[in-house]
XYZ file of C-alpha atoms in Angstrom:
770
model
C 2.986 55.782 27.355
C 3.043 56.044 23.547
C 6.139 53.796 23.431
C 4.488 51.213 25.702
C 1.310 51.313 23.621
C 3.367 50.637 20.476
C 4.904 47.510 22.030
C 1.511 46.315 23.321
C -0.044 46.690 19.842
C 2.924 44.917 18.241
C 2.595 42.080 20.742
C -1.114 41.606 20.082
C -0.479 41.735 16.355
C 2.152 38.991 16.688
C -0.164 36.868 18.848
C -3.024 37.377 16.385
C -0.863 36.282 13.450
C 0.413 33.315 15.413
C -3.126 32.227 16.336
C -4.289 32.819 12.756
C -1.441 30.674 11.417
C -2.113 27.977 14.001
C -5.778 27.958 13.066
C -4.913 27.335 9.395
C -2.554 24.530 10.397
C -5.341 22.948 12.417
C -7.720 23.157 9.460
C -5.088 21.637 7.197
C -4.486 18.800 9.679
C -8.207 18.091 9.999
C -8.554 17.947 6.220
C -5.553 15.648 5.923
C -6.904 13.363 8.667
C -10.312 13.145 6.982
C -8.700 12.236 3.682
C -6.395 9.699 5.292
C -9.383 7.901 6.824
C -10.526 7.088 3.291
C -7.288 5.233 2.567
C -6.658 3.682 5.992
C -6.956 -0.107 6.025
C -7.450 -0.228 2.259
C -5.506 -3.509 2.052
C -5.417 -3.366 -1.733
C -2.839 -5.264 -3.768
C -1.891 -4.757 -7.416
C -0.610 -7.696 -9.454
C 1.859 -7.526 -12.330
C 2.751 -10.530 -14.502
C 6.137 -10.932 -16.151
C 6.384 -13.692 -18.773
C 9.468 -15.378 -20.203
C 8.653 -14.022 -23.687
C 5.761 -12.574 -25.690
C 5.181 -15.282 -28.332
C 4.862 -18.999 -27.606
C 4.512 -22.133 -29.656
C 2.135 -24.891 -28.587
C 3.660 -27.698 -26.479
C 5.906 -25.171 -24.713
C 5.983 -24.095 -21.099
C 4.895 -20.544 -20.423
C 7.018 -19.337 -17.514
C 5.791 -16.379 -15.485
C 6.525 -14.358 -12.390
C 3.779 -12.587 -10.466
C 4.497 -9.472 -8.408
C 1.865 -8.926 -5.716
C 2.594 -5.414 -4.421
C 0.834 -3.147 -1.953
C -1.164 -0.702 -4.080
C -0.126 2.386 -2.104
C 3.539 1.819 -1.320
C 4.445 -0.629 -4.132
C 6.305 -2.952 -1.776
C 5.887 -6.762 -1.809
C 2.653 -7.647 -0.021
C 2.344 -10.545 2.424
C -1.428 -10.260 2.816
C -2.314 -13.100 0.458
C -1.079 -16.663 0.092
C -3.045 -17.890 -2.939
C -2.853 -16.646 -6.526
C -5.528 -17.818 -8.944
C -4.280 -17.865 -12.535
C -6.119 -18.337 -15.832
C -5.068 -18.394 -19.461
C -7.955 -16.900 -21.448
C -8.580 -17.042 -25.180
C -9.176 -13.412 -26.190
C -11.519 -14.411 -29.012
C -13.814 -16.830 -27.135
C -13.288 -15.233 -23.687
C -13.031 -18.755 -22.247
C -10.321 -19.938 -19.857
C -8.187 -22.732 -21.318
C -6.065 -23.111 -18.147
C -6.757 -22.520 -14.474
C -4.623 -23.306 -11.431
C -3.817 -22.062 -7.930
C -0.262 -20.996 -7.069
C 1.367 -20.258 -3.731
C 2.328 -16.639 -3.068
C 5.648 -16.472 -1.230
C 6.469 -13.093 0.321
C 4.676 -11.229 -2.445
C 5.945 -13.246 -5.431
C 4.928 -16.287 -7.459
C 7.264 -18.447 -9.508
C 4.929 -20.219 -11.922
C 4.551 -21.991 -15.214
C 1.851 -23.574 -17.317
C 1.890 -25.975 -20.243
C 0.510 -24.803 -23.585
C -1.532 -27.652 -25.017
C -1.195 -28.538 -28.698
C -4.988 -28.289 -28.964
C -4.944 -24.525 -28.406
C -5.831 -22.418 -31.398
C -3.459 -19.808 -32.768
C -4.264 -16.339 -31.484
C -4.029 -13.829 -28.663
C -4.401 -14.967 -25.070
C -4.512 -13.206 -21.713
C -2.681 -14.543 -18.687
C -4.784 -13.247 -15.778
C -4.172 -13.380 -12.023
C -6.444 -12.842 -9.016
C -6.044 -12.777 -5.230
C -8.183 -12.017 -2.215
C -6.966 -8.429 -1.889
C -6.815 -7.539 -5.577
C -10.143 -8.790 -6.945
C -13.453 -7.360 -5.785
C -17.112 -7.337 -6.569
C -18.166 -4.198 -8.479
C -14.561 -3.579 -9.552
C -14.388 -0.776 -12.140
C -11.594 -2.297 -14.192
C -9.263 -5.296 -14.242
C -5.589 -4.854 -15.116
C -3.769 -7.876 -13.600
C -3.095 -9.544 -16.919
C -0.457 -9.990 -19.596
C -1.194 -10.499 -23.292
C 0.695 -13.265 -25.123
C 0.487 -14.725 -28.615
C 0.263 -18.492 -29.155
C 1.088 -20.077 -32.518
C 1.711 -23.596 -33.791
C 5.112 -22.770 -35.236
C 7.229 -19.634 -35.309
C 7.180 -19.827 -39.118
C 3.502 -18.868 -38.879
C 4.322 -15.581 -37.197
C 2.535 -12.859 -39.108
C 4.156 -9.561 -39.970
C 2.828 -6.508 -38.188
C 1.111 -4.298 -40.738
C -1.226 -2.213 -38.604
C -2.795 0.654 -40.527
C -3.125 4.040 -38.901
C -6.684 5.371 -38.852
C -6.717 9.188 -39.082
C -10.486 9.572 -38.762
C -11.204 11.648 -35.647
C -13.982 10.159 -33.544
C -13.436 12.362 -30.496
C -11.673 15.670 -29.888
C -11.595 16.671 -26.215
C -10.470 19.828 -24.408
C -9.109 20.002 -20.865
C -8.454 23.340 -19.098
C -5.547 23.098 -16.663
C -6.915 22.992 -13.138
C -10.401 22.266 -14.450
C -11.741 25.675 -15.552
C -11.168 28.584 -17.894
C -11.382 31.906 -16.041
C -11.813 35.244 -17.790
C -8.808 37.612 -17.969
C -6.387 35.039 -16.493
C -3.778 33.229 -18.600
C -4.885 29.602 -19.069
C -3.450 26.428 -20.538
C -5.933 24.399 -22.555
C -4.870 20.804 -23.350
C -6.444 18.760 -26.140
C -6.574 15.143 -27.261
C -7.779 13.524 -30.519
C -8.606 9.814 -30.891
C -10.216 7.563 -33.496
C -13.072 5.098 -33.020
C -10.713 2.443 -31.635
C -9.312 4.813 -29.015
C -5.958 5.218 -30.731
C -4.446 8.714 -31.096
C -4.741 10.885 -34.193
C -2.228 13.675 -34.821
C -4.023 16.964 -35.509
C -3.465 20.628 -36.241
C -5.910 23.499 -36.222
C -6.806 27.066 -35.328
C -8.332 28.698 -32.254
C -10.885 31.363 -33.219
C -11.931 34.323 -31.067
C -15.179 35.981 -32.179
C -14.788 34.029 -35.448
C -11.347 35.535 -36.120
C -8.173 33.348 -36.057
C -6.381 33.862 -32.754
C -3.595 31.267 -32.938
C -2.623 28.038 -34.680
C -1.605 24.813 -32.973
C -0.704 21.177 -33.618
C -0.408 18.052 -31.497
C 2.922 17.337 -29.850
C 2.586 13.618 -29.050
C -0.009 10.880 -29.623
C -2.757 13.291 -30.653
C -2.166 15.506 -27.600
C -1.059 19.122 -27.290
C -1.855 22.370 -25.509
C -2.772 26.014 -26.175
C -1.833 28.980 -23.981
C -4.128 32.019 -24.150
C -6.118 34.488 -22.035
C -9.872 34.000 -22.535
C -12.444 36.751 -21.992
C -15.989 36.111 -20.862
C -17.387 38.652 -23.338
C -15.882 36.817 -26.327
C -16.803 33.564 -28.078
C -14.292 30.830 -28.904
C -14.171 27.739 -31.067
C -11.589 25.412 -32.617
C -11.491 24.213 -36.200
C -9.166 21.353 -37.129
C -7.230 21.356 -40.382
C -9.126 19.561 -43.127
C -12.452 19.668 -41.283
C -15.414 22.044 -41.257
C -16.540 20.923 -37.839
C -16.301 23.483 -35.028
C -15.443 22.497 -31.452
C -16.697 24.836 -28.751
C -14.435 25.603 -25.794
C -15.495 24.846 -22.222
C -17.375 27.640 -20.451
C -15.298 30.677 -19.534
C -16.094 31.631 -15.941
C -16.380 35.383 -15.293
C -14.469 35.089 -11.999
C -12.561 32.397 -10.171
C -9.182 30.952 -9.348
C -6.736 29.041 -11.562
C -3.965 26.566 -10.803
C -0.992 26.369 -13.164
C 2.157 24.254 -13.004
C 5.110 26.389 -14.044
C 8.031 24.103 -13.084
C 8.575 20.424 -12.278
C 12.110 19.640 -11.115
C 13.632 16.864 -9.055
C 13.420 19.062 -5.944
C 10.271 21.188 -6.309
C 6.881 21.544 -7.922
C 6.196 25.213 -8.585
C 2.614 26.402 -9.013
C 1.145 29.763 -9.904
C -2.240 30.412 -8.327
C -4.255 33.349 -9.643
C -7.675 34.827 -8.974
C -9.831 37.521 -10.546
C -8.734 41.045 -9.578
C -11.935 42.178 -7.817
C -12.177 39.055 -5.579
C -11.385 39.535 -1.909
C -8.108 38.170 -0.559
C -8.522 34.814 1.173
C -6.461 31.943 2.531
C -6.045 29.078 0.076
C -4.695 25.571 0.656
C -2.748 23.347 -1.717
C -2.640 19.599 -1.014
C -0.364 17.039 -2.682
C -1.119 13.330 -2.412
C 0.245 10.231 -4.142
C -1.680 6.951 -4.144
C -3.842 8.054 -1.255
C -0.995 9.300 0.967
C -0.771 13.038 1.705
C 2.826 14.241 1.516
C 2.388 18.047 1.601
C -0.215 20.623 2.581
C 0.580 24.314 1.998
C -1.503 27.394 2.796
C -1.076 31.062 1.894
C -2.949 34.343 1.580
C -4.045 34.877 -2.012
C -4.653 38.449 -3.197
C -4.267 38.387 -6.966
C -1.583 35.797 -7.659
C 0.967 33.819 -5.700
C 3.780 31.339 -6.370
C 3.886 28.186 -4.205
C 6.815 25.783 -4.289
C 6.193 22.285 -2.925
C 9.347 20.400 -1.887
C 9.686 16.852 -3.186
C 11.981 15.490 -0.498
C 11.114 11.908 0.496
C 8.308 11.756 -2.056
C 8.073 8.567 -4.174
C 7.845 8.376 -7.950
C 4.390 8.474 -9.444
C 1.301 10.503 -10.219
C 0.694 13.269 -7.690
C -2.704 14.885 -7.356
C -2.533 18.542 -6.331
C -5.802 20.048 -5.145
C -6.483 23.736 -4.528
C -8.964 24.536 -1.725
C -10.534 27.848 -0.786
C -10.777 29.128 2.802
C -13.809 26.864 3.445
C -11.800 23.847 2.272
C -13.923 23.430 -0.824
C -11.892 22.060 -3.772
C -11.816 24.624 -6.588
C -9.046 23.330 -8.898
C -7.057 20.129 -9.345
C -4.083 18.987 -11.358
C -2.287 15.668 -11.944
C 1.515 15.889 -12.071
C 4.108 13.154 -12.523
C 6.964 13.501 -10.021
C 10.413 12.001 -9.421
C 10.607 10.065 -12.694
C 14.301 9.367 -12.081
C 13.571 7.847 -8.684
C 13.437 4.273 -9.907
C 15.367 1.038 -9.656
C 18.332 1.479 -12.001
C 19.436 -1.853 -13.496
C 22.791 -2.218 -15.225
C 23.712 -5.353 -17.217
C 27.242 -6.314 -18.246
C 27.804 -9.361 -20.485
C 31.320 -10.795 -20.674
C 30.970 -10.754 -24.498
C 28.745 -9.185 -27.116
C 28.821 -12.228 -29.406
C 28.928 -15.931 -28.545
C 29.427 -19.214 -30.306
C 26.674 -21.814 -30.146
C 26.679 -23.741 -26.829
C 29.147 -21.247 -25.343
C 28.728 -20.169 -21.733
C 27.653 -16.568 -21.157
C 28.242 -14.659 -17.934
C 25.996 -11.749 -17.023
C 26.661 -9.300 -14.218
C 23.648 -7.414 -12.879
C 23.925 -4.304 -10.746
C 21.000 -2.487 -9.097
C 21.254 1.051 -7.716
C 19.086 4.001 -6.782
C 19.124 7.348 -8.626
C 22.299 8.403 -6.773
C 24.194 5.287 -7.847
C 24.038 3.720 -4.394
C 23.669 -0.105 -4.363
C 20.245 -1.443 -3.476
C 18.890 -4.939 -2.841
C 16.247 -5.935 -5.389
C 14.079 -8.921 -6.327
C 14.429 -9.499 -10.080
C 13.059 -11.701 -12.835
C 15.276 -12.453 -15.852
C 14.489 -14.060 -19.198
C 16.851 -14.620 -22.140
C 15.181 -15.726 -25.388
C 15.338 -15.697 -29.185
C 14.405 -12.171 -30.251
C 11.960 -13.456 -32.859
C 9.682 -14.514 -29.961
C 9.553 -10.936 -28.694
C 6.314 -9.019 -29.068
C 7.705 -5.676 -30.175
C 4.296 -4.052 -29.862
C 3.882 -4.973 -26.180
C 2.910 -1.653 -24.563
C 3.507 -2.368 -20.872
C 6.221 -3.220 -18.395
C 6.455 -3.137 -14.615
C 6.946 0.658 -14.528
C 4.009 1.530 -16.752
C 1.778 -1.014 -15.019
C 2.255 0.282 -11.489
C 2.808 3.980 -12.219
C 0.252 4.568 -14.980
C -2.157 1.730 -15.840
C -3.192 0.989 -12.259
C -3.362 4.680 -11.322
C -5.534 6.006 -14.148
C -8.906 4.852 -15.398
C -9.070 3.785 -19.013
C -6.603 2.426 -21.546
C -3.419 4.377 -22.253
C -1.744 4.425 -25.643
C 1.810 2.987 -25.636
C 2.764 3.985 -22.047
C 6.295 2.581 -22.479
C 7.103 5.731 -24.494
C 7.069 7.878 -21.335
C 9.759 5.774 -19.634
C 12.114 5.331 -22.587
C 15.085 7.629 -22.022
C 15.718 7.748 -25.770
C 12.608 9.929 -26.133
C 13.857 13.419 -25.291
C 10.345 14.884 -25.076
C 8.979 12.146 -22.778
C 8.557 14.511 -19.780
C 6.509 17.012 -21.769
C 4.509 14.158 -23.340
C 3.795 12.647 -19.915
C 2.642 16.038 -18.657
C 0.198 16.210 -21.585
C -1.026 12.696 -20.833
C -1.966 13.741 -17.304
C -3.449 17.066 -18.442
C -5.753 15.203 -20.821
C -6.894 12.629 -18.270
C -8.966 14.830 -15.996
C -8.382 14.365 -12.269
C -11.438 12.181 -11.728
C -9.749 9.501 -13.817
C -7.127 9.266 -11.060
C -7.916 6.127 -9.060
C -6.915 7.754 -5.767
C -9.068 10.840 -6.258
C -11.127 11.634 -3.146
C -14.475 11.149 -4.898
C -13.354 7.823 -6.340
C -12.130 6.640 -2.922
C -15.470 7.412 -1.305
C -17.342 5.498 -3.980
C -14.852 2.622 -3.963
C -15.112 2.118 -0.209
C -18.877 1.735 -0.534
C -18.667 -0.874 -3.283
C -15.535 -2.812 -2.293
C -16.470 -6.401 -1.419
C -13.848 -9.191 -1.489
C -15.025 -12.302 -3.321
C -11.977 -14.597 -3.078
C -10.229 -16.175 -0.120
C -6.994 -17.973 0.731
C -9.087 -20.630 2.480
C -11.680 -23.130 1.256
C -14.617 -23.697 3.581
C -16.070 -27.161 4.251
C -18.701 -28.689 6.505
C -19.076 -32.018 8.310
C -22.717 -33.133 8.480
C -24.847 -36.210 9.026
C -25.513 -38.123 5.842
C -29.090 -38.702 6.928
C -30.896 -36.487 9.396
C -33.661 -38.055 11.488
C -35.782 -36.881 14.384
C -33.467 -38.740 16.752
C -30.340 -37.052 15.357
C -28.289 -35.238 17.991
C -26.733 -31.795 17.473
C -23.656 -32.168 15.341
C -21.086 -30.407 17.588
C -17.346 -30.252 16.952
C -15.737 -32.915 14.785
C -12.222 -33.921 13.786
C -11.206 -33.796 10.122
C -8.037 -35.301 8.692
C -6.418 -33.654 5.671
C -3.635 -35.633 4.041
C -1.816 -36.438 0.815
C -0.686 -39.823 -0.531
C 2.902 -38.621 -0.160
C 3.815 -39.406 3.439
C 6.725 -36.959 3.272
C 4.257 -34.079 2.934
C 2.433 -35.368 5.961
C -1.079 -34.820 7.186
C -2.964 -32.323 9.257
C -5.776 -32.579 11.764
C -8.298 -29.737 12.025
C -11.280 -29.178 14.296
C -14.647 -27.981 13.097
C -16.707 -25.444 14.994
C -19.937 -26.378 16.757
C -21.804 -26.298 13.438
C -19.307 -28.594 11.710
C -17.618 -25.797 9.723
C -13.868 -26.022 9.009
C -11.426 -24.466 6.555
C -8.558 -25.680 4.410
C -5.918 -22.954 4.402
C -2.776 -22.260 2.411
C -0.658 -24.567 4.597
C -2.809 -27.545 3.638
C -3.018 -26.413 -0.003
C 0.778 -26.352 -0.044
C 0.746 -29.978 1.167
C -1.221 -30.778 -1.985
C 1.362 -29.218 -4.295
C 1.856 -31.536 -7.303
C -0.782 -33.814 -5.758
C -4.300 -33.867 -4.375
C -5.552 -33.366 -0.855
C -7.753 -36.059 0.665
C -10.184 -34.985 3.349
C -11.848 -37.474 5.683
C -14.119 -37.048 8.727
C -12.706 -38.867 11.766
C -16.115 -39.961 13.035
C -17.755 -43.296 13.980
C -19.194 -45.428 11.192
C -22.691 -44.969 12.609
C -24.284 -42.520 12.359
C -22.396 -41.738 9.185
C -20.965 -38.248 8.765
C -19.941 -36.868 5.369
C -18.072 -33.768 4.182
C -19.396 -31.028 1.916
C -16.540 -29.052 0.345
C -15.907 -27.560 -3.059
C -13.439 -25.036 -4.415
C -15.700 -22.603 -6.280
C -13.052 -19.888 -6.676
C -12.794 -20.069 -10.463
C -16.580 -20.180 -10.832
C -16.712 -16.930 -8.845
C -13.926 -15.434 -10.958
C -15.649 -16.352 -14.220
C -18.979 -14.931 -13.066
C -17.470 -11.550 -12.241
C -14.881 -11.535 -15.041
C -17.606 -11.102 -17.622
C -18.832 -7.930 -15.903
C -15.494 -6.172 -15.330
C -13.944 -4.226 -18.242
C -10.314 -4.908 -19.125
C -7.806 -2.112 -18.634
C -4.856 -2.830 -20.932
C -2.734 -0.275 -22.790
C -3.154 0.270 -26.517
C -0.129 -1.063 -28.356
C 2.008 1.215 -30.485
C 0.747 1.665 -34.045
C 3.278 0.392 -36.564
C 3.307 1.667 -40.099
C 6.077 -0.621 -41.332
C 6.041 -4.437 -41.562
C 8.210 -6.438 -39.182
C 10.999 -8.351 -40.893
C 12.439 -11.574 -39.453
C 16.122 -11.501 -40.382
C 17.392 -14.255 -38.126
C 19.703 -16.887 -39.590
C 18.328 -20.403 -40.170
C 18.997 -23.153 -37.625
C 21.878 -25.347 -38.800
C 21.479 -29.031 -37.901
C 24.183 -31.647 -38.272
C 23.799 -34.065 -41.210
C 24.191 -36.948 -38.749
C 20.862 -36.131 -37.121
C 17.572 -37.433 -38.566
C 14.692 -35.190 -37.536
C 11.326 -36.967 -37.313
C 8.362 -35.060 -38.664
C 5.814 -36.764 -36.437
C 5.454 -39.549 -33.856
C 2.040 -41.105 -33.184
C 1.445 -43.253 -30.098
C -1.655 -45.387 -29.703
C -2.912 -47.833 -27.101
C -5.958 -49.405 -25.531
C -8.118 -47.250 -23.306
C -7.630 -48.019 -19.647
C -8.944 -46.587 -16.398
C -6.527 -43.850 -15.280
C -6.700 -42.249 -11.848
C -5.432 -38.857 -10.733
C -2.745 -40.401 -8.539
C -1.419 -43.748 -7.294
C -3.354 -43.493 -4.039
C -6.667 -43.829 -5.873
C -5.206 -46.888 -7.571
C -4.540 -48.409 -4.150
C -8.097 -47.621 -3.067
C -9.292 -49.181 -6.311
C -7.494 -52.433 -5.485
C -8.863 -52.491 -1.921
C -12.388 -51.799 -3.107
C -12.239 -54.557 -5.687
C -11.157 -57.054 -3.076
C -14.010 -55.994 -0.814
C -16.784 -55.998 -3.392
C -15.673 -59.088 -5.322
C -17.260 -62.450 -4.384
C -14.905 -64.366 -6.680
C -12.463 -66.863 -5.145
C -9.978 -69.575 -6.055
C -10.878 -73.064 -4.933
C -8.415 -74.733 -2.572
C -6.708 -77.013 -3.436
C -7.894 -77.241 -7.067
C -7.016 -73.687 -8.127
C -10.213 -73.356 -10.171
C -11.985 -69.982 -10.355
C -15.188 -70.035 -8.234
C -14.917 -73.798 -7.792
C -18.278 -75.133 -6.528
C -16.684 -78.427 -5.488
C -14.455 -76.641 -2.929
C -16.549 -73.639 -1.776
C -15.742 -73.820 1.952
C -12.527 -71.764 1.937
C -12.940 -68.559 -0.085
C -9.959 -66.696 1.344
C -7.870 -66.913 -1.791
C -8.766 -64.113 -4.237
C -7.993 -64.107 -7.954
C -5.218 -61.904 -9.261
C -6.079 -59.408 -12.011
C -4.548 -60.373 -15.358
C -3.818 -63.998 -14.393
C -5.332 -66.838 -16.436
C -7.612 -69.252 -14.531
C -9.626 -72.306 -15.507
C -13.312 -72.489 -14.668
C -16.105 -75.091 -14.991
C -18.843 -74.395 -17.511
C -22.355 -75.869 -17.027
C -21.638 -77.252 -13.507
C -24.511 -79.330 -11.926
C -24.757 -81.573 -8.810
C -26.827 -84.781 -8.844
C -29.730 -85.241 -6.419
C -27.529 -86.697 -3.627
C -24.783 -84.063 -4.163
C -22.193 -86.829 -4.362
C -21.482 -86.393 -8.077
C -21.628 -83.579 -10.654
C -21.557 -82.967 -14.352
C -19.971 -80.105 -16.353
C -20.317 -78.985 -19.944
C -16.590 -78.364 -20.181
C -13.454 -76.710 -18.775
C -12.475 -73.288 -20.073
C -9.893 -70.591 -19.234
C -9.955 -66.783 -19.065
C -7.793 -63.848 -18.035
C -9.326 -62.468 -14.881
C -10.430 -58.791 -14.768
C -11.999 -56.978 -11.851
C -14.899 -54.612 -12.607
C -13.854 -51.001 -13.370
C -14.659 -48.599 -10.523
C -15.093 -44.880 -11.038
C -13.283 -42.239 -9.038
C -16.600 -40.988 -7.666
C -17.468 -44.495 -6.454
C -14.129 -44.909 -4.672
C -14.335 -41.527 -2.938
C -17.853 -42.231 -1.736
C -17.023 -45.765 -0.586
C -14.112 -44.595 1.555
C -15.949 -41.406 2.629
C -13.332 -39.071 1.143
C -13.346 -35.685 -0.520
C -10.722 -34.681 -3.055
C -9.328 -31.140 -3.266
C -6.703 -29.751 -5.614
C -3.716 -28.097 -3.952
C -1.284 -25.547 -5.360
C 0.076 -26.163 -8.815
C 3.608 -27.437 -8.350
C 6.788 -25.627 -9.230
C 8.966 -26.865 -12.020
C 12.660 -26.258 -12.523
C 13.652 -24.509 -15.721
C 15.890 -26.811 -17.756
C 19.458 -25.618 -18.282
C 22.103 -27.736 -20.010
C 25.749 -27.823 -19.004
C 28.300 -28.025 -21.783
C 31.883 -29.098 -21.233
C 34.615 -30.190 -23.672
C 32.845 -33.478 -24.357
C 29.136 -32.604 -24.353
C 29.663 -29.541 -26.529
C 30.449 -31.913 -29.418
C 27.229 -33.947 -29.080
C 25.397 -34.315 -32.397
C 21.923 -34.058 -30.852
C 20.728 -30.503 -31.647
C 19.855 -27.962 -28.981
C 16.669 -26.197 -30.157
C 16.126 -24.048 -27.052
C 14.720 -20.632 -27.940
C 14.524 -19.629 -24.272
C 18.069 -19.882 -22.934
C 17.422 -18.763 -19.385
C 14.569 -18.030 -17.018
C 15.047 -17.139 -13.378
C 12.288 -15.285 -11.523
C 13.936 -15.136 -8.097
C 17.239 -13.290 -8.505
C 18.052 -11.264 -5.386
C 20.979 -8.868 -5.586
C 23.367 -8.708 -2.623
C 24.177 -5.730 -0.407
C 26.440 -4.383 -3.144
C 23.448 -4.572 -5.490
C 25.098 -7.285 -7.571
C 24.259 -10.728 -8.932
C 26.192 -12.992 -11.324
C 24.264 -15.181 -13.764
C 25.633 -17.916 -16.052
C 23.837 -19.736 -18.865
C 24.658 -21.669 -22.053
C 23.702 -20.703 -25.599
C 21.840 -23.136 -27.853
C 22.387 -24.111 -31.499
C 20.137 -21.344 -32.809
C 21.988 -18.692 -34.841
C 20.207 -15.460 -34.050
C 19.998 -12.340 -31.929
C 18.895 -13.096 -28.376
C 17.151 -10.634 -26.076
C 17.396 -10.354 -22.326
C 14.652 -8.798 -20.240
C 14.940 -7.924 -16.550
C 12.254 -6.470 -14.314
C 12.087 -6.094 -10.572
C 11.323 -4.239 -7.367
C 13.233 -3.221 -4.252
C 11.940 -3.617 -0.698
C 11.319 0.148 -0.634
C 9.070 0.123 -3.701
C 11.524 1.204 -6.419
C 10.649 -0.384 -9.760
C 12.925 -1.008 -12.713
C 13.172 -2.591 -16.139
C 16.086 -3.294 -18.473
C 16.595 -4.945 -21.886
C 19.776 -6.065 -23.650
C 20.748 -8.009 -26.800
C 23.598 -10.266 -27.945
C 24.375 -12.452 -30.954
C 24.903 -16.208 -31.182
C 26.440 -17.845 -34.282
C 28.421 -20.901 -35.299
C 32.161 -20.323 -35.573
C 32.448 -21.633 -39.140
C 29.757 -19.192 -40.304
C 31.705 -16.114 -39.259
């Protein structure tokens, strides 16, 4: 009986443990499901802009590539079809360029022309789409800063002065709290009034006695390890200052969360609680960009080590949250994981130095972290290095993995992804420790608030309405109508759309694409009486401008430079046979100019219809009153005609007198665009801004000897390179006549969300100069 009882008790104990474990799994699943509901159907896109270079001269084309990626998985998004782009003067905050571009499978290949009228200064290239721009948005980060100058000779040297005056010194306990009698890590951060870092050193005092000394490790950030006690008082005093900084409150009891190891395979955490607290089940959740990848639970007595596997987890900021047995969050920690899990880009030039006008061949290879080939969508620019903004603080990696994931502006984020910086992992850990978890965009509290406020304000479609021009008591209900949308170019065709019962219709991306490099004409296909007209207007940029003023810009702080930048490039050598003109001025008489040829045709038709002038038959006199019966022959604009001056019939109308015969060049009256559109009952709508092919010369044995100089400072721009299944692509381009160091910049993304960036340099010089 005793033996049987032993087995029965063991069985019930096993069942109890099994049920207990199952219950915790159920709680974990419920918590995960509740969190996932916050991120389901988010439909958020993040936009990154890659430009052909950082500094432009006026009267150049600014080439750009837009990446429209899903905010959670960082894969090309197909949700939107229209990208709204502005070039904004940073000083005046006014847009100096605005156009719509077609989004094709998550990418935009675009350009804009930099007018000579633009003032020298800093500008922001900004992009917006339906799923990336919202009302009540906390911050805007879909922009790229560029510098515009009249001539590269005007480029100023960078002489930024470092400001060491501390405006703010902040302390951040790891996990969120300091708990008495438990070892804690306390991170700190010092910044000046402009938000830039200040390197500091100082002393931690316990009960007014020095406990330990410390100094910042990177960008004004560092950490202190110590065991606080509730009964003691603590403060920090920085070197060279009398000011005392009090530590956050030390809790008498509680739990702490500490990261003790971050490897490519595991995150290892130490969870501790005060000795006299009762054992309880705790849960540890790991999520990245709103997707839960791991949920662990364990029985905590005094301390426990939990290792979270990182298999199949993407690169990025992970938020780890510690919950108690009631699933109340009690500690949180941001950790950067899988930093090597990126798109690795290798570039191989066939030479390291080229002669002017020589052909260069570049081999590109894209792989994952294990060296396996991977297909990627890349953008490549090759340009004179003097046009590089060396202080530019962002690239595609920092944009998607840091700037769009954390609130606020980050100082020089490129540092954390530069493999030449051996302490970059420790520095990145400090960056996240000094952010505070509520600055993480995908934090649960932020998601709840965001879902309440999120209201799209842009659309891929433009809404119009067909209505009666004049409404009377006898007017019948409008009902469905037919609308024709067409372009003057017959090759692009036309489209017929139906309105709803209230006369509402929409112009979508397919019609906007028809209007690429042209304008869309919209006409109601209705009877002449009663007359129906169309109300339609693209107010997208008005909406953008209204909200743009209210949304703060989130752009990284550029690296502080203490040394001036020297331009050591060799001068451009031009053949003596070439005469370079300093300036060409063209002038001419002002003449009515229409947006396209089609309006010119309408202008001619309208003039024929409204003009009462005629040529007398058979005399050929303008408005001949002797032969007024046949008025079918109309005068031709620009042709010289004779006309009678002072014409008068006698009383019997069988004879007349004239003052004299004169001549004049005939001109029709000038008609405005608004008049023509109204007369023909048309509405005009701008389509997508057209693509333009980047100019590339081809030099052979003959053309390479041409005396006409090649001044190209951008040798190559291609935003749509796609590597093959072996992860390879071959690119060829020709050098110009500029003797200098050229830079190449490649950025891109794979279809699985791996991001990568690569830079390379090479020299170009004339053979006789070597």
